[in-house]
Coordinates of C-alpha atoms in Angstrom, one line a residue:
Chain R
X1275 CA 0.0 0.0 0.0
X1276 CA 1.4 3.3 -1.0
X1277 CA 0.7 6.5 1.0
X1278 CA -0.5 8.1 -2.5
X1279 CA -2.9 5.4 -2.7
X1280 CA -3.8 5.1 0.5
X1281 CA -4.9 8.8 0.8
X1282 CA -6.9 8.8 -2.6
X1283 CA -8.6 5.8 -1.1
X1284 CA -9.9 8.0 2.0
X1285 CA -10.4 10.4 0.1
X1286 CA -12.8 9.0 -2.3
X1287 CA -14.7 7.2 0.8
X1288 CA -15.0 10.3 2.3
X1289 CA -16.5 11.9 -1.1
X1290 CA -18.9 9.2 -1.0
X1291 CA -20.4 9.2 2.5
X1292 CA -20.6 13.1 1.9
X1293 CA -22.0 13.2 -1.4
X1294 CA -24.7 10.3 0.2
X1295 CA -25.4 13.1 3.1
X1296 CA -26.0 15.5 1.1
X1297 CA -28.2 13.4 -1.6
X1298 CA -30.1 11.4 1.2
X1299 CA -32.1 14.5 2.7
X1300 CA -34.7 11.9 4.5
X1301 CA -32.1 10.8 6.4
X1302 CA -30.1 14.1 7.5
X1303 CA -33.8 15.5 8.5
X1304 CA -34.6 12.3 10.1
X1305 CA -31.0 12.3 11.9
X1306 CA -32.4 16.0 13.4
X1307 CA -35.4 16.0 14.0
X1308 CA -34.9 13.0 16.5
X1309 CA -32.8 14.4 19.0
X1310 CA -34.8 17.7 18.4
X1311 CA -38.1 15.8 19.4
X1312 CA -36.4 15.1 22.8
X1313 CA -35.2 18.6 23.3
X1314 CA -37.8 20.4 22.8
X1315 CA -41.0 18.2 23.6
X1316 CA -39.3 15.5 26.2
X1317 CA -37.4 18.3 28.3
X1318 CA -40.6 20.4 28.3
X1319 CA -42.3 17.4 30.4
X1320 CA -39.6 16.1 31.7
X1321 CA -38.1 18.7 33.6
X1322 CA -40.2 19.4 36.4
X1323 CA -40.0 16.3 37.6
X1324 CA -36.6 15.8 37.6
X1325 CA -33.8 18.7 39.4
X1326 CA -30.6 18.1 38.6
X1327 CA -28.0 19.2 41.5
X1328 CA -24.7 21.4 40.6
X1329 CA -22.4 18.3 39.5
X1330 CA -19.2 18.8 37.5
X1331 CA -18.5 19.9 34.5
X1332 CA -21.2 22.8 35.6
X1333 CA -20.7 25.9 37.9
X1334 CA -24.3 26.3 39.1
X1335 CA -27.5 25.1 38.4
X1336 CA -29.0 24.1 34.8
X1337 CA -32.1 23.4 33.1
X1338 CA -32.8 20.5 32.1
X1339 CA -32.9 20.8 28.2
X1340 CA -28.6 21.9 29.3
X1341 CA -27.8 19.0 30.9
X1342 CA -29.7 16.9 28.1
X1343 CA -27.8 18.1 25.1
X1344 CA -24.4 16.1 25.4
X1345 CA -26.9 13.0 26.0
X1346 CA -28.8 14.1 22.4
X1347 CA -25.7 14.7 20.5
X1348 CA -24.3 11.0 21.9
X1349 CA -27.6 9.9 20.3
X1350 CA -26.8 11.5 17.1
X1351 CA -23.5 10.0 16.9
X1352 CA -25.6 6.3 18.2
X1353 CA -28.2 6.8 15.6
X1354 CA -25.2 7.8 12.8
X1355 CA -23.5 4.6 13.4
X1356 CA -26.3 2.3 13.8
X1357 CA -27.3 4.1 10.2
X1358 CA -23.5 3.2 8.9
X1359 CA -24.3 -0.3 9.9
X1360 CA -27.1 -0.4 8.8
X1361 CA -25.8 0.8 5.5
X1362 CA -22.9 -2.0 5.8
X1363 CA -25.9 -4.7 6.3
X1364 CA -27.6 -3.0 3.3
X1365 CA -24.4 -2.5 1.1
X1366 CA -23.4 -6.0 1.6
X1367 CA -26.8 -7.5 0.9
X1368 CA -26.8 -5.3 -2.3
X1369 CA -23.1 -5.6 -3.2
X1370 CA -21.6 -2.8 -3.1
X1371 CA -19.7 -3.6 0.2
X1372 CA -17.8 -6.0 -1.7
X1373 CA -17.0 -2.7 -4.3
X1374 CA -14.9 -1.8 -1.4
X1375 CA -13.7 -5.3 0.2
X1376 CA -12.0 -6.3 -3.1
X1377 CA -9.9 -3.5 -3.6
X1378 CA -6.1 -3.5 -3.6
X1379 CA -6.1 -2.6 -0.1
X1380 CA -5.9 -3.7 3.2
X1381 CA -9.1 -4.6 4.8
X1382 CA -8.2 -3.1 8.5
X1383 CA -7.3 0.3 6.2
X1384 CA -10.5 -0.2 4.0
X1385 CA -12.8 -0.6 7.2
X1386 CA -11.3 2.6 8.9
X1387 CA -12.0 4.2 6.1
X1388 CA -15.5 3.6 6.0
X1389 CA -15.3 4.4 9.8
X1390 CA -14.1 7.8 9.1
X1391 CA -16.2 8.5 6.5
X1392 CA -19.0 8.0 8.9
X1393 CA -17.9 9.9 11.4
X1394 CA -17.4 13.3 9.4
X1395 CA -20.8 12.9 8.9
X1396 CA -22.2 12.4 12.3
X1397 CA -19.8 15.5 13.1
X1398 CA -21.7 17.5 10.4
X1399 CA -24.9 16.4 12.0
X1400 CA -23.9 17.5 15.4
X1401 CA -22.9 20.7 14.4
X1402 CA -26.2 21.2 12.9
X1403 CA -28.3 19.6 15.7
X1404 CA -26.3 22.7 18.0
X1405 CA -26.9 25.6 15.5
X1406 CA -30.5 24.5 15.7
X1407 CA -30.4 24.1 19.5
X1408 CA -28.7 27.4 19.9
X1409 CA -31.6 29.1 17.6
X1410 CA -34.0 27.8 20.5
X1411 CA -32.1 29.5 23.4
X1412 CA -29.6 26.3 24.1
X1413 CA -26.2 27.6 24.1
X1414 CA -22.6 26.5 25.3
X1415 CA -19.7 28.5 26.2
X1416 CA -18.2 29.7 22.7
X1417 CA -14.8 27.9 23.0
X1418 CA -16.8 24.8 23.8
X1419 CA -18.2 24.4 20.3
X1420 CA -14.6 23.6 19.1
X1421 CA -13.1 21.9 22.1
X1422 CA -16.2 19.3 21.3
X1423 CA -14.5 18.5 18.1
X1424 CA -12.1 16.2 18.5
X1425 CA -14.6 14.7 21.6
X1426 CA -17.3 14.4 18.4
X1427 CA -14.1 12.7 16.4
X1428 CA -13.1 10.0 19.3
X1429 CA -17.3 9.2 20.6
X1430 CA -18.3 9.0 17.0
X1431 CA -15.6 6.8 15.9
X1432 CA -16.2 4.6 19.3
X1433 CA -19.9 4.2 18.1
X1434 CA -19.3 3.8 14.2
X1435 CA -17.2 0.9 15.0
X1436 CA -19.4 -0.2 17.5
X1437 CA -22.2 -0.6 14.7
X1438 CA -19.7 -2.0 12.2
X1439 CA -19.3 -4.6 14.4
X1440 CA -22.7 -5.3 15.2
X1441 CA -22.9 -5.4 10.9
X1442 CA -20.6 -8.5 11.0
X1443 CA -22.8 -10.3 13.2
X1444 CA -26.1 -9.4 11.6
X1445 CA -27.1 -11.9 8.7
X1446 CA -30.5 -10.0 7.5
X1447 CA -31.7 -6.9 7.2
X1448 CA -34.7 -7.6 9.2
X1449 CA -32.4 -8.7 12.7
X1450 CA -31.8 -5.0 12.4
X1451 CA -35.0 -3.8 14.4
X1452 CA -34.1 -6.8 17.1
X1453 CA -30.3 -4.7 17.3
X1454 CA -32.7 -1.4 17.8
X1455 CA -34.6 -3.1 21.0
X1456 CA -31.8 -4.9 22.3
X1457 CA -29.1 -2.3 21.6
X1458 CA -29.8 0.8 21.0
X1459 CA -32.4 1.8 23.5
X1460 CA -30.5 0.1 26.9
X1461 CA -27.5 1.7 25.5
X1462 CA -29.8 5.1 25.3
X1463 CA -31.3 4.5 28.7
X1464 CA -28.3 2.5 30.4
X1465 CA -26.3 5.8 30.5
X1466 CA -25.9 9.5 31.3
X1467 CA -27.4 10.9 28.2
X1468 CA -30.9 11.6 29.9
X1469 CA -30.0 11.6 33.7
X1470 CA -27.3 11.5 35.7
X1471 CA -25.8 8.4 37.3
X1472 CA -26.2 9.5 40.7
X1473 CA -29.8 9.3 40.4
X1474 CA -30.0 6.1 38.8
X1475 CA -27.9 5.0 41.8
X1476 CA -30.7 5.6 43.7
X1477 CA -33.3 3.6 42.5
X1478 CA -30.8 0.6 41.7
X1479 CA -26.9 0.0 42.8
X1480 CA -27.6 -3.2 39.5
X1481 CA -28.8 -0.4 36.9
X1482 CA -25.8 2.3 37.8
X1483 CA -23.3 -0.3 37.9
X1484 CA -24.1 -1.2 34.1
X1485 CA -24.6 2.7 33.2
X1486 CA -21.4 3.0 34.4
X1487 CA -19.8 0.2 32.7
X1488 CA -21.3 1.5 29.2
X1489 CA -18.9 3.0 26.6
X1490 CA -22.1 5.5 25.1
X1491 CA -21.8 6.9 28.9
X1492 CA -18.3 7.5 28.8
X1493 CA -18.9 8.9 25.0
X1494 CA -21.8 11.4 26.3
X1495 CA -19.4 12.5 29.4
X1496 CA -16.2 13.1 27.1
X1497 CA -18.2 15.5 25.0
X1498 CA -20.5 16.6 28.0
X1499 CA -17.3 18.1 29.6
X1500 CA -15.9 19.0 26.4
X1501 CA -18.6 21.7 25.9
X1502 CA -17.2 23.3 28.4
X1503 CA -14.0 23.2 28.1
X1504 CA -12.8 20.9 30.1
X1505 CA -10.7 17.3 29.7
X1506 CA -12.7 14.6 31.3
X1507 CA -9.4 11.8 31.1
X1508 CA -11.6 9.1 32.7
X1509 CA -14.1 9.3 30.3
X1510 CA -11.3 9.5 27.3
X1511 CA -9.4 6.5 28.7
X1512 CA -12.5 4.7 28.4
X1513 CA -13.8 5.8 25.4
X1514 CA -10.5 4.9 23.6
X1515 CA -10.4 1.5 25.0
X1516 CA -13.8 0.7 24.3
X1517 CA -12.8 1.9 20.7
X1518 CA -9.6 0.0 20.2
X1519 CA -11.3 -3.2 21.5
X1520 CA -14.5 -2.8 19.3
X1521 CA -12.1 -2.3 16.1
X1522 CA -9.9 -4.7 16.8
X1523 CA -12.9 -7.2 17.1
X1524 CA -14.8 -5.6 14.2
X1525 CA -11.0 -6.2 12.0
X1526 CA -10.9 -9.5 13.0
X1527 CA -14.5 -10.2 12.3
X1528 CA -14.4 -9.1 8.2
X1529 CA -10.9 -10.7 7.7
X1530 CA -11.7 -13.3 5.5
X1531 CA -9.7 -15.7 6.7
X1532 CA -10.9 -15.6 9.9
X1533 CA -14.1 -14.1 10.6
X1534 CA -17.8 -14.3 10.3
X1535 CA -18.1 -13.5 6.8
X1536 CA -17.6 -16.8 5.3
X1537 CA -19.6 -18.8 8.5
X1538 CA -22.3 -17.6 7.6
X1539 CA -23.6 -19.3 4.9
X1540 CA -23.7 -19.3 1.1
X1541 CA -25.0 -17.1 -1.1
X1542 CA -27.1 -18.9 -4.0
X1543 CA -25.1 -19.9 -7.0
Chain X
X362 CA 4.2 -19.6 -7.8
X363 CA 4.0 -16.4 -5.6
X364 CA 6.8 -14.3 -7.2
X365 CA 4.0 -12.6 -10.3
X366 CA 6.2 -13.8 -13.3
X367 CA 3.9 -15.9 -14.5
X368 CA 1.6 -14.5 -17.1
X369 CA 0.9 -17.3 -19.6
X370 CA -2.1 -18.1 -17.0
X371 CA -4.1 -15.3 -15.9
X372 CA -6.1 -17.2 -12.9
X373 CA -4.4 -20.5 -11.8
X374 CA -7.6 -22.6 -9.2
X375 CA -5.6 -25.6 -7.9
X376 CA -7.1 -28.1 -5.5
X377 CA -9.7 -25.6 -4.1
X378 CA -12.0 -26.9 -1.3
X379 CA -14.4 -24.8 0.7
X380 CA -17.5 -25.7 2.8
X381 CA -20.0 -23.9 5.1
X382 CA -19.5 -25.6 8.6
X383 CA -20.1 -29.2 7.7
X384 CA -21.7 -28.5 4.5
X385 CA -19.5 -29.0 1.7
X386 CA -19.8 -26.2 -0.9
X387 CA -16.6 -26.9 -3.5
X388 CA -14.2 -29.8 -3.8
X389 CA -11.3 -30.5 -5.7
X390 CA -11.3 -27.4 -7.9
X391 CA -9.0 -26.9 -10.2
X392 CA -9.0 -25.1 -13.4
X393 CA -7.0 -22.0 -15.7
X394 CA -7.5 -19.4 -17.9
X395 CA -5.3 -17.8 -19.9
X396 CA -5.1 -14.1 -21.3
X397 CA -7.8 -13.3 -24.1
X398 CA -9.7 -16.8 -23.3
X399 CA -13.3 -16.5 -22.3
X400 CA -14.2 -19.0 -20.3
X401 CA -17.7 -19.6 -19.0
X402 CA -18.3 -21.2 -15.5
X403 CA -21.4 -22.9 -16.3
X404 CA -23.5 -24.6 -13.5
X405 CA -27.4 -24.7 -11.8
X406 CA -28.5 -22.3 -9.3
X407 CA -26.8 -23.5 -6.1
X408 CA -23.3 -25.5 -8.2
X409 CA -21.2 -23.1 -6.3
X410 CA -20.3 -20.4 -8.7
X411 CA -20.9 -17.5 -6.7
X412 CA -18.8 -19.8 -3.5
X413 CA -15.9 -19.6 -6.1
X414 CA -15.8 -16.3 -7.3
X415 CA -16.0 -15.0 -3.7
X416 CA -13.2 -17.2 -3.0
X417 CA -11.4 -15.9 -6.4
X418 CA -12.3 -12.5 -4.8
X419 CA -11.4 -13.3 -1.6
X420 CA -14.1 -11.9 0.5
X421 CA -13.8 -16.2 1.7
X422 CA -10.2 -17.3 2.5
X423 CA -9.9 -21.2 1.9
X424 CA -7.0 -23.0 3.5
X425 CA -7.7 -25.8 1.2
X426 CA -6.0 -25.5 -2.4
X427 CA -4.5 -22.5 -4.0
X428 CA -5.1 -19.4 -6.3
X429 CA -3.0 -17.3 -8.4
X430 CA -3.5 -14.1 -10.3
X431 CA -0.9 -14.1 -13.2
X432 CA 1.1 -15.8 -10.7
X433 CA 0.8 -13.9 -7.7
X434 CA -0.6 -16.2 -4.7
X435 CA -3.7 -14.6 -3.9
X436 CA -3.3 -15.5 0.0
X437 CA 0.3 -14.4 0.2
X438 CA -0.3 -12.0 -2.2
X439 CA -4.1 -10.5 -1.5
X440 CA -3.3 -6.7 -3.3
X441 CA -0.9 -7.4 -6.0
X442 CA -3.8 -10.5 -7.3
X443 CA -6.8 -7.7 -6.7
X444 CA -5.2 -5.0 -8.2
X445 CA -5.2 -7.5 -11.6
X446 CA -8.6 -8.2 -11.4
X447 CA -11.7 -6.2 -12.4
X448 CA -15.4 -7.9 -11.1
X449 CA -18.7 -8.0 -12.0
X450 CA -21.1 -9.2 -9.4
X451 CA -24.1 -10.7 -9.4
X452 CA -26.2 -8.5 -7.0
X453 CA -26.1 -4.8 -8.4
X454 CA -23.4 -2.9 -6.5
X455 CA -23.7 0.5 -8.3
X456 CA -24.4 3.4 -5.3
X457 CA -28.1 4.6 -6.8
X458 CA -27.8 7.8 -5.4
X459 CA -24.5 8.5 -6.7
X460 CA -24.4 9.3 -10.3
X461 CA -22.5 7.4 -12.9
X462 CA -19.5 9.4 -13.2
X463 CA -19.4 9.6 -9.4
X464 CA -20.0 6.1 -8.8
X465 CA -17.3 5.9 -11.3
X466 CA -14.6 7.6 -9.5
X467 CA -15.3 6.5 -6.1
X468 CA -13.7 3.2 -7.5
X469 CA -10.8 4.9 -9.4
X470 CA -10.1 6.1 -5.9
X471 CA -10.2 2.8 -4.5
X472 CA -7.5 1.2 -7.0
X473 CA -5.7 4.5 -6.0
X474 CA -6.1 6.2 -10.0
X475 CA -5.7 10.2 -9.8
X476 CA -8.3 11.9 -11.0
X477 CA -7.1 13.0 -14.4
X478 CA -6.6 9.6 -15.4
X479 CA -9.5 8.3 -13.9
X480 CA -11.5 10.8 -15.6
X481 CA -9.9 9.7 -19.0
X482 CA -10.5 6.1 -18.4
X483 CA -14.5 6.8 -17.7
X484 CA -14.5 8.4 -20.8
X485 CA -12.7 5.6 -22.6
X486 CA -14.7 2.5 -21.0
X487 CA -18.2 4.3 -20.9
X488 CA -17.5 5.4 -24.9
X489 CA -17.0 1.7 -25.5
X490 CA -20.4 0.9 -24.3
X491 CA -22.2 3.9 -25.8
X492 CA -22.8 5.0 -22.2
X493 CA -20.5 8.2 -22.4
X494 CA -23.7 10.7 -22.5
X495 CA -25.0 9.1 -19.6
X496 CA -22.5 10.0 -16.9
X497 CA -24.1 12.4 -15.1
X498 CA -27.0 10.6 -14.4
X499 CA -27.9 9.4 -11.4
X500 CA -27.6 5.6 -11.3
X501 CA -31.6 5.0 -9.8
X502 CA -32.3 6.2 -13.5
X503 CA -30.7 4.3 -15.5
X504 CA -32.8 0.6 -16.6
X505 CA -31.3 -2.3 -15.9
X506 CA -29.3 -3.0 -18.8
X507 CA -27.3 0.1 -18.6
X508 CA -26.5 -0.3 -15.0
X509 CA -24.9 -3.6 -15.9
X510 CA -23.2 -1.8 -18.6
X511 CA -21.8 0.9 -16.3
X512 CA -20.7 -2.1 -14.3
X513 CA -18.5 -3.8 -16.6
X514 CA -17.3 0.1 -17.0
X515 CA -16.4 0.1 -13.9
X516 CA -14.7 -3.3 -13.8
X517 CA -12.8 -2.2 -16.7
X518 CA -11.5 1.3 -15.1
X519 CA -7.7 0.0 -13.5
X520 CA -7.3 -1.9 -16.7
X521 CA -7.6 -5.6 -15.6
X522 CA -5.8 -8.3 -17.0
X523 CA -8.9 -10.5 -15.9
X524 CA -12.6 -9.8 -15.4
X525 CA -14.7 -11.7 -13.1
X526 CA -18.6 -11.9 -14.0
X527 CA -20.4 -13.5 -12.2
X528 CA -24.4 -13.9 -14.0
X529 CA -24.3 -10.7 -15.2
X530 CA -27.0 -11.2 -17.3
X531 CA -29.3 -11.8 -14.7
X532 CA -32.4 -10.1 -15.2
X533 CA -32.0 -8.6 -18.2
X534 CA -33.8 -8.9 -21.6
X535 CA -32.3 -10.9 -24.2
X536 CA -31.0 -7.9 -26.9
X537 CA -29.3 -6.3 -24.1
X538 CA -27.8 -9.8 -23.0
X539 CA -26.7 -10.4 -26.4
X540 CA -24.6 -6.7 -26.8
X541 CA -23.4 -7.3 -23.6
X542 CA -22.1 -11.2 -23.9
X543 CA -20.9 -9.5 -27.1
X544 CA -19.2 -7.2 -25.5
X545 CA -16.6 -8.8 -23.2
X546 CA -16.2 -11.3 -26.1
X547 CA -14.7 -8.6 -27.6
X548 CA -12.7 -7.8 -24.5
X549 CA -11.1 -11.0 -24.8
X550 CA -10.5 -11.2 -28.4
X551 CA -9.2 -7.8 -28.8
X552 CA -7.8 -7.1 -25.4
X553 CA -6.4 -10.0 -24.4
X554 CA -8.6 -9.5 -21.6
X555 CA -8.9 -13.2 -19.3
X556 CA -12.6 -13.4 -18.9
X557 CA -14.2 -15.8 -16.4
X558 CA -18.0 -15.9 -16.6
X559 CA -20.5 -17.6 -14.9
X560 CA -23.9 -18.2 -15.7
X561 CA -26.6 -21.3 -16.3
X562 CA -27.7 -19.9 -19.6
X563 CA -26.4 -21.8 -22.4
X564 CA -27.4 -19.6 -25.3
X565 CA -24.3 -17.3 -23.8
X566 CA -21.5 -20.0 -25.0
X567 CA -20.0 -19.1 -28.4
X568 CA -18.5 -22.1 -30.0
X569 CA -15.1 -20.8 -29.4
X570 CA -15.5 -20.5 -25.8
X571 CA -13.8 -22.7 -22.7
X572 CA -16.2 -24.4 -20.7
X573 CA -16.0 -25.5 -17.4
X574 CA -19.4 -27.4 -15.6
X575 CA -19.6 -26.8 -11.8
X576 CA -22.4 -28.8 -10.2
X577 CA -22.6 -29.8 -6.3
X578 CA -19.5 -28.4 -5.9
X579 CA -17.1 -30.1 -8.5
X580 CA -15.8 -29.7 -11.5
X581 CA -17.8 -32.2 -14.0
X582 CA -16.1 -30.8 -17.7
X583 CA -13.3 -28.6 -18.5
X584 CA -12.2 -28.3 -22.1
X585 CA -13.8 -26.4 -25.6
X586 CA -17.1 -26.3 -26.5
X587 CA -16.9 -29.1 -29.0
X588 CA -14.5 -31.1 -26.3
X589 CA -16.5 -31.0 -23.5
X590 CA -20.0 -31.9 -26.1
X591 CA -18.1 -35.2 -27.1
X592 CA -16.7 -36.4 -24.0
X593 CA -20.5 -36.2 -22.3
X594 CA -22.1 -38.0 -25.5
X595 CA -23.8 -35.1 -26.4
X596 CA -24.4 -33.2 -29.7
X597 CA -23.9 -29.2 -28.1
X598 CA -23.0 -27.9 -24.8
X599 CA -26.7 -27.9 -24.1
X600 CA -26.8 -31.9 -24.1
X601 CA -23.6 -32.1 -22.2
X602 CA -24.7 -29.9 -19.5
X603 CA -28.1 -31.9 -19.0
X604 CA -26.1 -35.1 -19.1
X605 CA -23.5 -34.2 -16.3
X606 CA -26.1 -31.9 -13.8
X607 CA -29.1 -34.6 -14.3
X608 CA -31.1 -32.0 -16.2
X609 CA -33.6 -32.4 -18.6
X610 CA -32.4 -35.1 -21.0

């Protein structure tokens, strides 16, 4: 692999997922909209009957729909990924996963690729998802919006590899609302995107222990704290474990000599 | 062979064996084909030619047996072997939202083609297949036929020394399965191009075509037209290929 070759090769996977974005409006309104839905309509109910106490990174107290928005944009990365995967499932039904898989490249360099590629565009969402949030009142400190990048970068590329794992595994299309009830949503709940841990550690020590033990909470804190400027090194060291082990799993999964690709039964023909 | 020197055989199968769990899907597969031969892979839904050309691709590894691309050992040698090889699939792979120019240069970028050259080559394979007004439509537009078409474009881009194909006629209606079996004969013939094509449609075979009949998994004929006809007691490749899958006889 040469590092001319290499570069056009990101490059044009990047142009891709971009060009995709932009052509796919259903799914960049759809991406918005969701976490939207929860900031404006679930905060509005939500927030009387849950205070949240001054707990770091903040200085004093915060509404609700504040303390919500690292949650939503985690959910926007979460959703982006699941979407990648869902595209992987899709493209490799429909071929065109295989486009990329047999091309004079490695496979570990082909999937990060893809990986990146997703990620710029669950960055772009982001972004958009807090211009919109700002235009409703919802801001951050200004130097927060760009210390949140490279938190977007390292959560987003967690999750996409997360879901490009979970791609290897599913077979059909159809197991992908079974990955939506059994993934998505505990990951959602099972974390600090909607609540703080504290307060799930009241109702059960079981329940906080697991929130605690999930990479998305670790994700929403890293770019929770972010926002504001702040390094939260627990939150990184976790996130970037849970990252290399997920891609070193998702790697070993597509290689074709040892992964799932080939267990799982032939195609027709 | 690993060291690339050989290119009197384009695609060397030796001894290829590959099953799903217990289920046996190839065995003992061995076969060639040289530059500018076509060669069809003719079998029933369910032989194993899709098995094989995903091997051939290597999106399956086999441990059992071996496979070269003009000489270079596609396990030891996974780049050098795909960067030789242009494919067709059998499932559409074109990105429908893309158009075809841009579907076109996402895969010049993949074989690592800069962008003046890959805009030349589009030009060059799409003009070939009278699809060159075409490029900037989006894919989802174009009929069936034509996506094929922009297909073996597509294959064609990185200038292949062979061309996989596996049913590529799938699907479509029989002028525009003629032009484009046509076609790649041409590629062969005037190219040089090593062409390995799969299908179960007899009419495709011109009587100058290899022939190689995959059923359960194993190689049942390998030789000419004419060749394989007589050693199966049959008058045309039709007869033979009843004869050795149990078809219609």
């Amino acid at each position: 692999m040469t590092a001319v070759h290499a570069w056009r090769c990101l490059v044009g996977v990047l142009i891709r997922e971009a060009l995709r974005f932009v052509q796919q409006r259903e799914r960049f309104v759809a991406a918005l909209v969701r976490p939207l839905v929860w900031l404006i309509i679930f905060t509005a109910g939500f927030r009387a009957a849950l205070g949240v106490s001054i707990i770091e990174p903040y200085q004093t107290y915060i509404p609700y729909e504040v303390y919500i928005v690292p949650g939503l944009i985690g959910m926007v990365q979460l959703f982006n990924g699941m979407q990648s995967s869902l595209s992987m499932v899709y493209d490799r039904e429909m071929g065109s996963m295989r486009t990329l898989l047999v091309s004079p490249l490695p496979r570990w360099y082909l999937l990060i690729c893809k990986l990146l590629a997703g990620t710029l565009v669950s960055v772009l969402q982001v972004y958009t998802f807090l211009l919109i949030a700002g235009l409703f009142g919802i801001t951050m400190p200004a130097s927060g919006y760009f210390w949140v990048l490279p938190a977007l970068v390292v959560c987003g590329l967690m999750l996409g590899v997360f879901a490009m794992l979970l791609s290897s595994v599913i077979k059909q299309l159809e197991n992908f609302a079974g990955i939506m009830n059994f993934v998505i949503f505990p990951m959602f709940f099972l974390s600090s995107a909607l609540y703080p841990l504290w307060k799930m550690r009241e109702s059960s020590d079981l329940l906080y222990r697991i929130s605690a033990a999930n990479p998305f909470t670790h994700g929403v804190e890293l770019i929770r704290f972010a926002l504001y400027g702040r390094f939260n090194g627990d939150a990184a060291i976790f996130t970037v474990a849970a990252l290399a082990v997920f891609l070193a799993l998702a790697i070993y999964a597509y290689d074709p000599a040892r992964g799932m690709m080939s267990r799982k039964g032939g195609p027709g023909g | 062979m690993n060291a690339g020197t050989d290119n009197a055989v384009a695609l060397e199968v030796v001894d290829l064996a590959f099953s799903y769990g217990a289920k046996p899907a190839l065995e003992d597969v061995s076969f060639a084909v040289s530059p500018g031969e076509f060669k069809v892979l003719l079998g029933p839904n369910g032989a194993g030619k899709t098995t094989l050309f995903s091997l051939i691709t290597r999106l399956y590894d086999s441990r059992q047996g071996r496979i070269t691309v003009e000489g270079w050992d596609l396990r030891g040698h996974t780049r050098r072997a795909l960067a030789n090889m242009g494919v067709v699939f059998q499932l559409p792979t074109l990105d429908l939202d893309l158009s075809v120019r841009q579907n076109l240069l996402y895969h010049a970028a993949l074989h690592g083609m800069d962008r003046a050259r890959a805009l030349e080559r589009i030009e060059v394979e799409l003009g070939r297949l009278g699809m060159a007004e075409r490029k900037h439509e989006k894919t989802r537009r174009l009929n069936g036929g034509h996506r094929r078409r922009v297909e073996i474009a597509r294959a064609l881009l990185h200038e292949p020394h062979l061309l996989l194909l596996d049913e590529p006629t799938v699907g479509l209606d029989v002028p525009t399965r003629r032009d484009i079996v046509e076609h790649v004969h041409r590629l062969a013939r005037d190219d040089g191009i090593a062409v390995l094509w799969a299908t179960h449609l007899i009419d495709e075979i011109s009587d100058d075509d290899s022939v190689i009949v995959l059923h359960e998994g194993r190689i049942r004929a390998d030789g000419g037209v004419a060749e394989v006809s007589a050693a199966a007691g049959a008058s045309d490749v039709g007869g033979a290929f009843d004869r050795l899958t149990g078809g219609p006889s």
